[in-house]
mmCIF file of N, CA and C and ligand atoms in Angstrom:
data_model
loop_
_atom_site.group_PDB
_atom_site.id
_atom_site.type_symbol
_atom_site.label_atom_id
_atom_site.label_comp_id
_atom_site.label_asym_id
_atom_site.label_seq_id
_atom_site.Cartn_x
_atom_site.Cartn_y
_atom_site.Cartn_z
ATOM 1 N N UNK A 211 127.514 78.971 52.359
ATOM 2 C CA UNK A 211 128.478 78.402 51.289
ATOM 3 C C UNK A 211 127.912 79.265 49.921
ATOM 4 N N UNK A 212 128.484 79.106 49.108
ATOM 5 C CA UNK A 212 128.435 80.132 47.658
ATOM 6 C C UNK A 212 127.662 79.005 46.754
ATOM 7 N N UNK A 213 127.210 79.433 45.660
ATOM 8 C CA UNK A 213 126.551 78.583 45.084
ATOM 9 C C UNK A 213 127.561 77.618 44.001
ATOM 10 N N UNK A 214 128.876 77.595 44.712
ATOM 11 C CA UNK A 214 129.398 76.286 43.861
ATOM 12 C C UNK A 214 129.942 75.177 44.610
ATOM 13 N N UNK A 215 128.926 74.854 45.752
ATOM 14 C CA UNK A 215 128.876 73.825 46.478
ATOM 15 C C UNK A 215 127.603 72.891 46.498
ATOM 16 N N UNK A 216 127.343 71.546 46.437
ATOM 17 C CA UNK A 216 126.492 71.006 46.901
ATOM 18 C C UNK A 216 126.834 69.936 47.481
ATOM 19 N N UNK A 217 126.242 69.011 48.461
ATOM 20 C CA UNK A 217 126.166 67.879 49.493
ATOM 21 C C UNK A 217 125.371 66.436 48.589
ATOM 22 N N UNK A 218 126.269 65.458 48.821
ATOM 23 C CA UNK A 218 125.734 64.688 48.395
ATOM 24 C C UNK A 218 125.566 63.451 49.447
ATOM 25 N N UNK A 219 124.783 62.188 49.013
ATOM 26 C CA UNK A 219 125.140 60.954 49.674
ATOM 27 C C UNK A 219 124.806 60.018 48.743
ATOM 28 N N UNK A 220 125.679 58.732 48.764
ATOM 29 C CA UNK A 220 125.378 57.558 47.903
ATOM 30 C C UNK A 220 124.905 56.765 49.026
ATOM 31 N N UNK A 221 123.072 56.332 48.745
ATOM 32 C CA UNK A 221 122.376 55.721 49.794
ATOM 33 C C UNK A 221 122.757 54.206 49.865
ATOM 34 N N UNK A 222 122.257 53.599 51.162
ATOM 35 C CA UNK A 222 122.631 52.349 51.583
ATOM 36 C C UNK A 222 122.266 51.562 50.011
ATOM 37 N N UNK A 223 121.372 51.644 49.094
ATOM 38 C CA UNK A 223 120.992 50.390 48.113
ATOM 39 C C UNK A 223 122.112 50.637 47.278
ATOM 40 N N UNK A 224 123.142 51.465 47.089
ATOM 41 C CA UNK A 224 123.875 51.741 45.887
ATOM 42 C C UNK A 224 125.413 51.072 46.413
ATOM 43 N N UNK A 225 125.444 51.491 47.964
ATOM 44 C CA UNK A 225 126.877 50.970 48.474
ATOM 45 C C UNK A 225 126.442 49.291 48.761
ATOM 46 N N UNK A 226 125.379 48.641 49.054
ATOM 47 C CA UNK A 226 125.074 47.349 49.264
ATOM 48 C C UNK A 226 125.204 46.871 47.936
ATOM 49 N N UNK A 227 124.875 47.363 46.792
ATOM 50 C CA UNK A 227 124.745 47.039 45.311
ATOM 51 C C UNK A 227 126.383 47.099 44.670
ATOM 52 N N UNK A 228 127.243 47.629 45.491
ATOM 53 C CA UNK A 228 128.734 47.654 45.055
ATOM 54 C C UNK A 228 128.878 49.073 44.060
ATOM 55 N N UNK A 229 128.105 50.153 44.042
ATOM 56 C CA UNK A 229 128.181 50.922 43.065
ATOM 57 C C UNK A 229 129.134 52.465 43.641
ATOM 58 N N UNK A 230 129.814 52.077 44.788
ATOM 59 C CA UNK A 230 130.400 53.591 45.067
ATOM 60 C C UNK A 230 131.611 53.943 44.196
ATOM 61 N N UNK A 231 132.382 52.781 43.919
ATOM 62 C CA UNK A 231 133.286 53.464 42.753
ATOM 63 C C UNK A 231 132.839 54.051 41.400
ATOM 64 N N UNK A 232 131.712 53.367 40.876
ATOM 65 C CA UNK A 232 131.112 53.678 39.314
ATOM 66 C C UNK A 232 130.698 55.293 39.628
ATOM 67 N N UNK A 233 129.854 55.071 40.716
ATOM 68 C CA UNK A 233 128.995 56.881 40.825
ATOM 69 C C UNK A 233 130.159 57.870 41.400
ATOM 70 N N UNK A 234 131.252 57.374 42.057
ATOM 71 C CA UNK A 234 132.189 58.673 42.311
ATOM 72 C C UNK A 234 132.951 58.610 40.777
ATOM 73 N N UNK A 235 133.003 57.985 39.874
ATOM 74 C CA UNK A 235 133.715 58.050 38.910
ATOM 75 C C UNK A 235 132.634 59.248 37.788
ATOM 76 N N UNK A 236 131.337 58.884 37.842
ATOM 77 C CA UNK A 236 130.664 59.707 37.229
ATOM 78 C C UNK A 236 130.273 61.101 37.438
ATOM 79 N N UNK A 237 130.475 61.334 38.853
ATOM 80 C CA UNK A 237 130.394 62.542 39.814
ATOM 81 C C UNK A 237 131.997 63.192 39.168
ATOM 82 N N UNK A 238 133.149 62.585 39.251
ATOM 83 C CA UNK A 238 134.459 63.746 39.094
ATOM 84 C C UNK A 238 134.711 63.680 37.481
ATOM 85 N N UNK A 239 133.649 62.982 36.669
ATOM 86 C CA UNK A 239 133.863 62.816 35.290
ATOM 87 C C UNK A 239 133.107 64.067 34.877
ATOM 88 N N UNK A 240 131.644 64.487 35.732
ATOM 89 C CA UNK A 240 131.234 65.417 35.340
ATOM 90 C C UNK A 240 131.723 66.865 35.870
ATOM 91 N N UNK A 241 132.768 66.873 36.454
ATOM 92 C CA UNK A 241 133.539 68.033 36.769
ATOM 93 C C UNK A 241 133.704 68.627 37.871
ATOM 94 N N UNK A 242 132.922 67.757 38.984
ATOM 95 C CA UNK A 242 132.749 67.851 40.419
ATOM 96 C C UNK A 242 134.361 67.505 40.830
ATOM 97 N N UNK A 243 134.402 68.506 41.957
ATOM 98 C CA UNK A 243 135.609 68.085 42.546
ATOM 99 C C UNK A 243 135.014 67.893 44.325
ATOM 100 N N UNK A 244 135.593 66.890 44.807
ATOM 101 C CA UNK A 244 135.511 66.055 46.184
ATOM 102 C C UNK A 244 136.097 67.360 46.777
ATOM 103 N N UNK A 245 135.429 67.504 47.868
ATOM 104 C CA UNK A 245 136.014 68.655 48.848
ATOM 105 C C UNK A 245 135.811 67.944 50.160
ATOM 106 N N UNK A 246 134.953 67.084 50.650
ATOM 107 C CA UNK A 246 134.974 66.472 51.892
ATOM 108 C C UNK A 246 134.074 65.032 51.152
ATOM 109 N N UNK A 247 134.718 64.279 52.186
ATOM 110 C CA UNK A 247 133.794 62.614 51.893
ATOM 111 C C UNK A 247 134.460 61.690 52.928
ATOM 112 N N UNK A 248 133.272 60.568 53.410
ATOM 113 C CA UNK A 248 133.684 59.796 54.194
ATOM 114 C C UNK A 248 132.382 58.721 54.085
ATOM 115 N N UNK A 249 132.848 57.487 54.368
ATOM 116 C CA UNK A 249 131.840 56.238 54.560
ATOM 117 C C UNK A 249 131.383 56.533 56.147
ATOM 118 N N UNK A 250 130.065 56.290 56.428
ATOM 119 C CA UNK A 250 129.257 56.521 57.688
ATOM 120 C C UNK A 250 127.813 56.008 57.678
ATOM 121 N N UNK A 251 127.313 55.933 58.736
ATOM 122 C CA UNK A 251 126.293 55.474 58.766
ATOM 123 C C UNK A 251 125.344 55.961 59.790
ATOM 124 N N UNK A 252 124.116 56.410 59.425
ATOM 125 C CA UNK A 252 123.164 57.448 59.987
ATOM 126 C C UNK A 252 122.305 56.123 60.837
ATOM 127 N N UNK A 253 121.983 56.867 62.128
ATOM 128 C CA UNK A 253 121.322 56.141 63.239
ATOM 129 C C UNK A 253 119.560 56.866 62.930
ATOM 130 N N UNK A 254 119.024 56.081 63.140
ATOM 131 C CA UNK A 254 117.583 56.304 62.609
ATOM 132 C C UNK A 254 116.843 57.637 62.904
ATOM 133 N N UNK A 255 117.965 58.174 64.330
ATOM 134 C CA UNK A 255 117.417 59.706 64.971
ATOM 135 C C UNK A 255 118.238 60.495 64.188
ATOM 136 N N UNK A 256 119.629 60.369 63.608
ATOM 137 C CA UNK A 256 120.062 61.110 62.586
ATOM 138 C C UNK A 256 119.321 61.335 61.283
ATOM 139 N N UNK A 257 118.802 60.348 60.886
ATOM 140 C CA UNK A 257 118.197 59.970 59.512
ATOM 141 C C UNK A 257 116.818 60.833 59.716
ATOM 142 N N UNK A 258 116.084 60.804 60.806
ATOM 143 C CA UNK A 258 114.936 61.436 60.977
ATOM 144 C C UNK A 258 115.026 62.946 60.910
ATOM 145 N N UNK A 259 116.300 63.215 61.560
ATOM 146 C CA UNK A 259 116.757 65.219 61.293
ATOM 147 C C UNK A 259 116.735 65.120 60.232
ATOM 148 N N UNK A 260 117.925 64.458 59.571
ATOM 149 C CA UNK A 260 118.301 64.855 58.227
ATOM 150 C C UNK A 260 117.044 65.088 57.365
ATOM 151 N N UNK A 261 115.901 64.228 57.142
ATOM 152 C CA UNK A 261 114.996 64.344 56.343
ATOM 153 C C UNK A 261 113.354 64.915 56.948
ATOM 154 N N UNK A 262 113.774 65.733 57.922
ATOM 155 C CA UNK A 262 112.650 66.419 58.821
ATOM 156 C C UNK A 262 111.727 67.154 58.090
ATOM 157 N N UNK A 263 112.337 67.767 57.107
ATOM 158 C CA UNK A 263 111.260 68.678 56.008
ATOM 159 C C UNK A 263 110.307 67.689 55.619
ATOM 160 N N UNK A 264 110.600 66.269 55.528
ATOM 161 C CA UNK A 264 109.538 65.509 54.863
ATOM 162 C C UNK A 264 108.707 64.538 55.840
ATOM 163 N N UNK A 265 108.630 65.077 57.046
ATOM 164 C CA UNK A 265 107.714 64.689 58.117
ATOM 165 C C UNK A 265 106.510 63.964 57.786
ATOM 166 N N UNK A 266 106.076 65.072 57.375
ATOM 167 C CA UNK A 266 104.499 64.847 56.855
ATOM 168 C C UNK A 266 104.299 64.152 55.312
ATOM 169 N N UNK A 267 105.182 63.403 55.101
ATOM 170 C CA UNK A 267 104.906 62.638 53.713
ATOM 171 C C UNK A 267 104.825 61.413 54.025
ATOM 172 N N UNK A 268 103.672 60.607 53.307
ATOM 173 C CA UNK A 268 103.692 59.123 53.380
ATOM 174 C C UNK A 268 104.688 58.096 53.534
ATOM 175 N N UNK A 269 105.679 58.526 53.144
ATOM 176 C CA UNK A 269 107.008 57.670 52.942
ATOM 177 C C UNK A 269 108.141 57.848 53.777
ATOM 178 N N UNK A 270 107.802 59.061 54.923
ATOM 179 C CA UNK A 270 108.823 59.385 55.933
ATOM 180 C C UNK A 270 109.416 58.124 56.793
ATOM 181 N N UNK A 271 108.616 57.163 56.958
ATOM 182 C CA UNK A 271 108.943 56.304 58.023
ATOM 183 C C UNK A 271 109.923 55.279 57.511
ATOM 184 N N UNK A 272 109.055 54.886 56.028
ATOM 185 C CA UNK A 272 110.168 54.135 55.289
ATOM 186 C C UNK A 272 111.562 54.886 54.789
ATOM 187 N N UNK A 273 111.620 55.795 54.508
ATOM 188 C CA UNK A 273 112.678 56.645 54.098
ATOM 189 C C UNK A 273 113.707 56.686 55.508
ATOM 190 N N UNK A 274 113.314 56.940 56.623
ATOM 191 C CA UNK A 274 113.983 56.979 57.577
ATOM 192 C C UNK A 274 114.736 55.610 58.040
ATOM 193 N N UNK A 275 113.979 54.571 57.864
ATOM 194 C CA UNK A 275 114.428 53.239 58.219
ATOM 195 C C UNK A 275 115.356 52.682 57.003
ATOM 196 N N UNK A 276 115.205 52.997 55.673
ATOM 197 C CA UNK A 276 116.045 52.910 54.662
ATOM 198 C C UNK A 276 117.326 53.737 54.799
ATOM 199 N N UNK A 277 117.334 54.857 55.316
ATOM 200 C CA UNK A 277 118.547 55.539 55.109
ATOM 201 C C UNK A 277 119.407 55.371 56.405
ATOM 202 N N UNK A 278 118.594 54.704 57.234
ATOM 203 C CA UNK A 278 119.703 54.238 58.429
ATOM 204 C C UNK A 278 119.993 52.601 58.233
ATOM 205 N N UNK A 279 119.778 51.983 57.110
ATOM 206 C CA UNK A 279 119.729 50.831 57.041
ATOM 207 C C UNK A 279 121.205 50.182 56.866
ATOM 208 N N UNK A 280 122.189 50.874 56.261
ATOM 209 C CA UNK A 280 123.643 50.328 56.300
ATOM 210 C C UNK A 280 124.380 51.627 55.945
ATOM 211 N N UNK A 281 125.461 51.417 55.477
ATOM 212 C CA UNK A 281 126.569 52.267 55.377
ATOM 213 C C UNK A 281 126.274 53.245 54.043
ATOM 214 N N UNK A 282 126.444 54.715 54.144
ATOM 215 C CA UNK A 282 126.353 55.651 52.937
ATOM 216 C C UNK A 282 127.478 56.116 52.750
ATOM 217 N N UNK A 283 127.990 56.756 51.393
ATOM 218 C CA UNK A 283 128.912 57.569 51.410
ATOM 219 C C UNK A 283 128.668 59.182 51.480
ATOM 220 N N UNK A 284 128.926 60.182 52.272
ATOM 221 C CA UNK A 284 128.510 61.539 52.428
ATOM 222 C C UNK A 284 129.692 62.198 51.750
ATOM 223 N N UNK A 285 129.343 63.306 50.864
ATOM 224 C CA UNK A 285 130.390 64.104 50.267
ATOM 225 C C UNK A 285 129.818 65.215 50.209
ATOM 226 N N UNK A 286 130.715 66.247 50.025
ATOM 227 C CA UNK A 286 130.641 67.556 49.464
ATOM 228 C C UNK A 286 131.250 67.727 48.512
ATOM 229 N N UNK A 287 130.754 68.740 47.390
ATOM 230 C CA UNK A 287 131.245 68.650 46.042
ATOM 231 C C UNK A 287 131.168 70.217 45.359
ATOM 232 N N UNK A 288 132.007 70.349 44.614
ATOM 233 C CA UNK A 288 132.740 71.958 44.243
ATOM 234 C C UNK A 288 132.414 71.795 42.975
ATOM 235 N N UNK A 289 131.993 72.536 42.086
ATOM 236 C CA UNK A 289 131.678 73.083 40.923
ATOM 237 C C UNK A 289 130.745 74.240 40.457
ATOM 238 N N UNK A 290 131.040 75.112 39.728
ATOM 239 C CA UNK A 290 130.259 76.042 39.240
ATOM 240 C C UNK A 290 128.976 75.684 39.132
ATOM 241 N N UNK A 291 127.859 76.406 39.632
ATOM 242 C CA UNK A 291 126.627 76.142 39.633
ATOM 243 C C UNK A 291 126.058 74.481 40.003
ATOM 244 N N UNK A 292 126.739 74.294 41.295
ATOM 245 C CA UNK A 292 127.011 73.057 41.747
ATOM 246 C C UNK A 292 125.469 72.233 42.328
ATOM 247 N N UNK A 293 124.615 72.984 42.628
ATOM 248 C CA UNK A 293 123.477 72.630 43.110
ATOM 249 C C UNK A 293 122.506 71.977 41.808
ATOM 250 N N UNK A 294 122.161 72.615 40.601
ATOM 251 C CA UNK A 294 121.472 72.394 39.865
ATOM 252 C C UNK A 294 122.135 71.358 38.462
ATOM 253 N N UNK A 295 123.684 71.519 38.508
ATOM 254 C CA UNK A 295 124.213 70.896 37.985
ATOM 255 C C UNK A 295 124.412 69.392 38.261
ATOM 256 N N UNK A 296 124.120 69.092 39.718
ATOM 257 C CA UNK A 296 124.593 67.977 40.246
ATOM 258 C C UNK A 296 122.733 67.268 40.586
ATOM 259 N N UNK A 297 121.944 67.837 40.415
ATOM 260 C CA UNK A 297 120.334 67.549 40.271
ATOM 261 C C UNK A 297 120.242 66.833 38.658
ATOM 262 N N UNK A 298 120.827 67.778 37.690
ATOM 263 C CA UNK A 298 120.757 67.238 36.357
ATOM 264 C C UNK A 298 121.885 65.773 36.257
ATOM 265 N N UNK A 299 122.664 65.626 36.863
ATOM 266 C CA UNK A 299 123.610 64.445 36.620
ATOM 267 C C UNK A 299 122.999 63.598 37.800
ATOM 268 N N UNK A 300 122.033 63.233 38.591
ATOM 269 C CA UNK A 300 121.452 62.545 39.381
ATOM 270 C C UNK A 300 120.313 61.721 38.550
ATOM 271 N N UNK A 301 119.615 62.689 37.876
ATOM 272 C CA UNK A 301 118.009 62.785 37.489
ATOM 273 C C UNK A 301 117.257 62.557 38.066
ATOM 274 N N UNK A 302 115.779 62.596 37.893
ATOM 275 C CA UNK A 302 114.628 62.530 38.606
ATOM 276 C C UNK A 302 114.419 61.837 39.830
ATOM 277 N N UNK A 303 113.944 61.779 40.731
ATOM 278 C CA UNK A 303 113.601 61.116 42.073
ATOM 279 C C UNK A 303 113.402 59.568 41.855
ATOM 280 N N UNK A 304 112.424 59.414 40.760
ATOM 281 C CA UNK A 304 111.971 58.176 40.233
ATOM 282 C C UNK A 304 112.788 57.670 39.056
ATOM 283 N N UNK A 305 113.558 56.646 39.249
ATOM 284 C CA UNK A 305 114.578 56.456 38.422
ATOM 285 C C UNK A 305 113.946 55.842 37.203
ATOM 286 N N UNK A 306 112.687 55.312 37.281
ATOM 287 C CA UNK A 306 112.065 54.988 35.993
ATOM 288 C C UNK A 306 111.712 56.290 35.018
ATOM 289 N N UNK A 307 111.627 57.522 35.775
ATOM 290 C CA UNK A 307 111.439 58.635 35.095
ATOM 291 C C UNK A 307 113.110 59.226 34.502
ATOM 292 N N UNK A 308 113.931 58.603 35.145
ATOM 293 C CA UNK A 308 115.187 59.497 34.719
ATOM 294 C C UNK A 308 115.661 59.394 33.635
ATOM 295 N N UNK A 309 116.253 60.508 32.934
ATOM 296 C CA UNK A 309 117.035 60.444 32.171
ATOM 297 C C UNK A 309 117.888 59.431 31.519
ATOM 298 N N UNK A 310 118.470 58.616 30.662
ATOM 299 C CA UNK A 310 119.428 57.914 30.125
ATOM 300 C C UNK A 310 120.495 58.453 30.440
ATOM 301 N N UNK A 311 121.429 57.690 30.917
ATOM 302 C CA UNK A 311 123.038 57.995 31.633
ATOM 303 C C UNK A 311 122.881 59.005 33.064
ATOM 304 N N UNK A 312 121.845 59.209 33.419
ATOM 305 C CA UNK A 312 121.851 60.052 34.772
ATOM 306 C C UNK A 312 122.260 58.812 36.086
ATOM 307 N N UNK A 313 122.957 59.383 36.738
ATOM 308 C CA UNK A 313 123.186 58.177 38.392
ATOM 309 C C UNK A 313 121.915 57.392 38.605
ATOM 310 N N UNK A 314 120.818 58.025 38.790
ATOM 311 C CA UNK A 314 119.576 56.965 39.055
ATOM 312 C C UNK A 314 119.234 56.222 38.000
ATOM 313 N N UNK A 315 119.033 57.026 37.026
ATOM 314 C CA UNK A 315 118.907 55.622 36.038
ATOM 315 C C UNK A 315 119.736 54.739 35.730
ATOM 316 N N UNK A 316 121.013 54.909 36.141
ATOM 317 C CA UNK A 316 121.824 53.496 35.986
ATOM 318 C C UNK A 316 122.135 52.830 37.329
ATOM 319 N N UNK A 317 121.961 53.424 38.493
ATOM 320 C CA UNK A 317 122.045 52.606 39.701
ATOM 321 C C UNK A 317 120.958 52.531 40.445
ATOM 322 N N UNK A 318 119.725 53.134 40.698
ATOM 323 C CA UNK A 318 118.854 53.225 41.809
ATOM 324 C C UNK A 318 118.171 52.144 41.520
ATOM 325 N N UNK A 319 117.483 51.216 42.632
ATOM 326 C CA UNK A 319 116.480 50.178 42.899
ATOM 327 C C UNK A 319 114.934 50.624 42.578
ATOM 328 N N UNK A 320 114.801 51.965 43.073
ATOM 329 C CA UNK A 320 113.365 52.366 42.817
ATOM 330 C C UNK A 320 113.273 53.743 43.470
ATOM 331 N N UNK A 321 111.762 54.196 43.516
ATOM 332 C CA UNK A 321 112.179 55.644 43.899
ATOM 333 C C UNK A 321 111.974 56.071 45.424
ATOM 334 N N UNK A 322 112.170 55.084 46.131
ATOM 335 C CA UNK A 322 112.558 55.428 47.289
ATOM 336 C C UNK A 322 114.175 55.052 47.687
ATOM 337 N N UNK A 323 114.554 53.672 47.135
ATOM 338 C CA UNK A 323 116.024 53.465 47.077
ATOM 339 C C UNK A 323 116.419 53.711 45.924
ATOM 340 N N UNK A 324 116.885 55.124 45.790
ATOM 341 C CA UNK A 324 117.197 56.004 44.654
ATOM 342 C C UNK A 324 118.571 56.080 44.547
ATOM 343 N N UNK A 325 119.640 55.594 44.822
ATOM 344 C CA UNK A 325 121.370 55.622 45.174
ATOM 345 C C UNK A 325 121.857 56.654 45.389
ATOM 346 N N UNK A 326 121.423 57.782 45.053
ATOM 347 C CA UNK A 326 121.913 58.919 45.843
ATOM 348 C C UNK A 326 120.910 60.095 45.878
ATOM 349 N N UNK A 327 121.592 61.023 46.704
ATOM 350 C CA UNK A 327 120.916 62.321 47.458
ATOM 351 C C UNK A 327 121.571 63.366 46.588
ATOM 352 N N UNK A 328 120.782 64.791 46.493
ATOM 353 C CA UNK A 328 121.602 65.921 46.285
ATOM 354 C C UNK A 328 120.609 66.962 46.311
ATOM 355 N N UNK A 329 121.330 67.915 47.189
ATOM 356 C CA UNK A 329 120.905 68.998 47.725
ATOM 357 C C UNK A 329 120.249 69.942 46.673
ATOM 358 N N UNK A 330 118.847 70.456 47.368
ATOM 359 C CA UNK A 330 117.894 71.326 46.472
ATOM 360 C C UNK A 330 118.044 72.731 46.375
ATOM 361 N N UNK A 331 118.860 73.275 47.365
ATOM 362 C CA UNK A 331 119.210 74.387 47.233
ATOM 363 C C UNK A 331 120.345 75.264 47.762
ATOM 364 N N UNK A 332 121.131 76.174 47.528
ATOM 365 C CA UNK A 332 122.227 76.666 48.042
ATOM 366 C C UNK A 332 122.376 76.588 49.474
ATOM 367 N N UNK A 333 121.046 76.932 50.072
ATOM 368 C CA UNK A 333 120.988 77.076 51.808
ATOM 369 C C UNK A 333 120.791 75.425 52.035
ATOM 370 N N UNK A 334 120.109 74.849 51.700
ATOM 371 C CA UNK A 334 119.951 73.216 51.969
ATOM 372 C C UNK A 334 121.407 72.743 52.025
ATOM 373 N N UNK A 335 122.345 72.874 50.976
ATOM 374 C CA UNK A 335 123.441 72.535 50.696
ATOM 375 C C UNK A 335 124.634 72.646 51.846
ATOM 376 N N UNK A 336 124.150 73.898 52.147
ATOM 377 C CA UNK A 336 125.284 74.426 53.383
ATOM 378 C C UNK A 336 124.588 73.694 54.668
ATOM 379 N N UNK A 337 123.502 73.785 54.857
ATOM 380 C CA UNK A 337 122.527 73.079 56.260
ATOM 381 C C UNK A 337 123.331 71.598 56.156
ATOM 382 N N UNK A 338 123.015 70.926 54.953
ATOM 383 C CA UNK A 338 123.433 69.297 54.859
ATOM 384 C C UNK A 338 124.859 69.298 54.979
ATOM 385 N N UNK A 339 125.713 69.869 54.716
ATOM 386 C CA UNK A 339 127.136 69.574 54.714
ATOM 387 C C UNK A 339 127.703 69.675 55.970
ATOM 388 N N UNK A 340 126.855 70.485 56.996
ATOM 389 C CA UNK A 340 127.541 71.071 58.096
ATOM 390 C C UNK A 340 126.978 69.698 59.100
ATOM 391 N N UNK A 341 125.748 69.270 58.594
ATOM 392 C CA UNK A 341 125.172 68.301 59.151
ATOM 393 C C UNK A 341 126.274 66.765 59.429
ATOM 394 N N UNK A 342 126.697 66.844 58.384
ATOM 395 C CA UNK A 342 127.803 66.052 58.426
ATOM 396 C C UNK A 342 129.405 66.171 58.260
ATOM 397 N N UNK A 343 129.697 67.106 58.145
ATOM 398 C CA UNK A 343 131.058 67.486 58.106
ATOM 399 C C UNK A 343 131.665 68.829 58.998
ATOM 400 N N UNK A 344 132.517 68.635 59.689
ATOM 401 C CA UNK A 344 133.169 69.958 60.651
ATOM 402 C C UNK A 344 133.714 70.784 59.566
ATOM 403 N N UNK A 345 134.474 71.922 59.778
ATOM 404 C CA UNK A 345 135.459 72.737 59.090
ATOM 405 C C UNK A 345 136.669 72.068 58.679
ATOM 406 N N UNK A 346 137.127 71.139 59.645
ATOM 407 C CA UNK A 346 138.508 70.549 59.293
ATOM 408 C C UNK A 346 138.250 69.271 58.392
ATOM 409 N N UNK A 347 137.360 68.960 58.163
ATOM 410 C CA UNK A 347 136.824 68.034 57.575
ATOM 411 C C UNK A 347 136.573 68.563 55.688
ATOM 412 N N UNK A 348 136.222 69.677 55.672
ATOM 413 C CA UNK A 348 135.752 70.152 54.696
ATOM 414 C C UNK A 348 137.395 71.020 54.023
ATOM 415 N N UNK A 349 137.529 71.054 52.742
ATOM 416 C CA UNK A 349 138.645 71.343 51.987
ATOM 417 C C UNK A 349 138.381 72.329 51.035
HETATM 418 P P1 IDP B 515 114.958 64.133 45.945
HETATM 419 O O1 IDP B 515 115.851 63.499 46.519
HETATM 420 O O2 IDP B 515 114.913 63.977 44.512
HETATM 421 O O3 IDP B 515 114.951 65.599 46.135
HETATM 422 P P2 IDP B 515 112.762 64.434 47.642
HETATM 423 O O4 IDP B 515 111.170 64.697 46.932
HETATM 424 O O5 IDP B 515 113.312 65.351 48.291
HETATM 425 O O6 IDP B 515 113.274 64.022 46.273
HETATM 426 O O7 IDP B 515 112.450 62.953 48.750
HETATM 427 C C1 IDP B 515 113.672 62.529 49.505
HETATM 428 C C2 IDP B 515 113.537 61.100 49.287
HETATM 429 O O8 IDP B 515 112.472 60.598 49.504
HETATM 430 C C3 IDP B 515 113.995 60.758 47.783
HETATM 431 O O9 IDP B 515 115.217 60.549 47.190
HETATM 432 C C4 IDP B 515 113.239 58.991 48.020
HETATM 433 O O10 IDP B 515 114.519 58.149 48.902
HETATM 434 C C5 IDP B 515 112.420 59.500 49.019
HETATM 435 N N1 IDP B 515 110.947 59.172 48.368
HETATM 436 C C6 IDP B 515 110.576 60.284 47.539
HETATM 437 N N2 IDP B 515 109.545 60.113 47.284
HETATM 438 C C7 IDP B 515 108.932 58.784 47.604
HETATM 439 C C8 IDP B 515 107.826 57.827 47.376
HETATM 440 O O11 IDP B 515 106.981 58.035 46.568
HETATM 441 N N3 IDP B 515 108.056 56.876 48.050
HETATM 442 C C9 IDP B 515 109.293 56.042 48.476
HETATM 443 N N4 IDP B 515 110.077 56.785 49.111
HETATM 444 C C10 IDP B 515 110.125 58.343 48.178
HETATM 445 MG MG1 MG B 516 115.108 66.574 48.049
#
C-alpha cells in the first residue's frame, strides 16, 4: 500500500459510548476518504494477533480483553500523507495529553480505552488493512 492509506478502528469504548457518527464526521471533515468500512467484533484470539507486537508490554492482557469486549468499526482511509495526518487527527495515546480538538481528546475514556486506533507506518497500515479486509471489500 502506498503512503496515501491508513487503517483505523473505532474501539469498543467509543462504539459503546455512541460516538461512531461523530468520529466518522471528524475523519471525513479532515479530508480522509473511506475506502473500506465495517462493524465487526474481534475474538480474543484475533485481538491478540492484531496486537502481537505489544505481547511483552504489561498492558497486553488488558488490551486484548478490551479490544474483544464489544463491536468495533474497522476502516481503511485514503488521503495524502494518511498515516502521519491521521495520527495528528487522533492525538496522543493518553487522551489526558492529547491536543484539544483531537479525536482522543474528545471521545476517549482513558489511555487504554482511547476511542480509536491509527496505524503507525505505511507498512503496518497495509498489514492491518489486509488483516480486516479482502481485496473486494476495499475500494
Ligand atoms: P497508539 O495506539 O497510540 O499507537 P500504542 O503504544 O501502540 O499506542 O499502544 C497500543 C494500544 O495499547 C493503545 O492505543 C492503548 O489502547 C493501549 N495502551 C497503550 N499504553 C497503555 C497503558 O499504559 N495502559 C493500558 N493500555 C495501554
Ligand atoms: Mg500503536
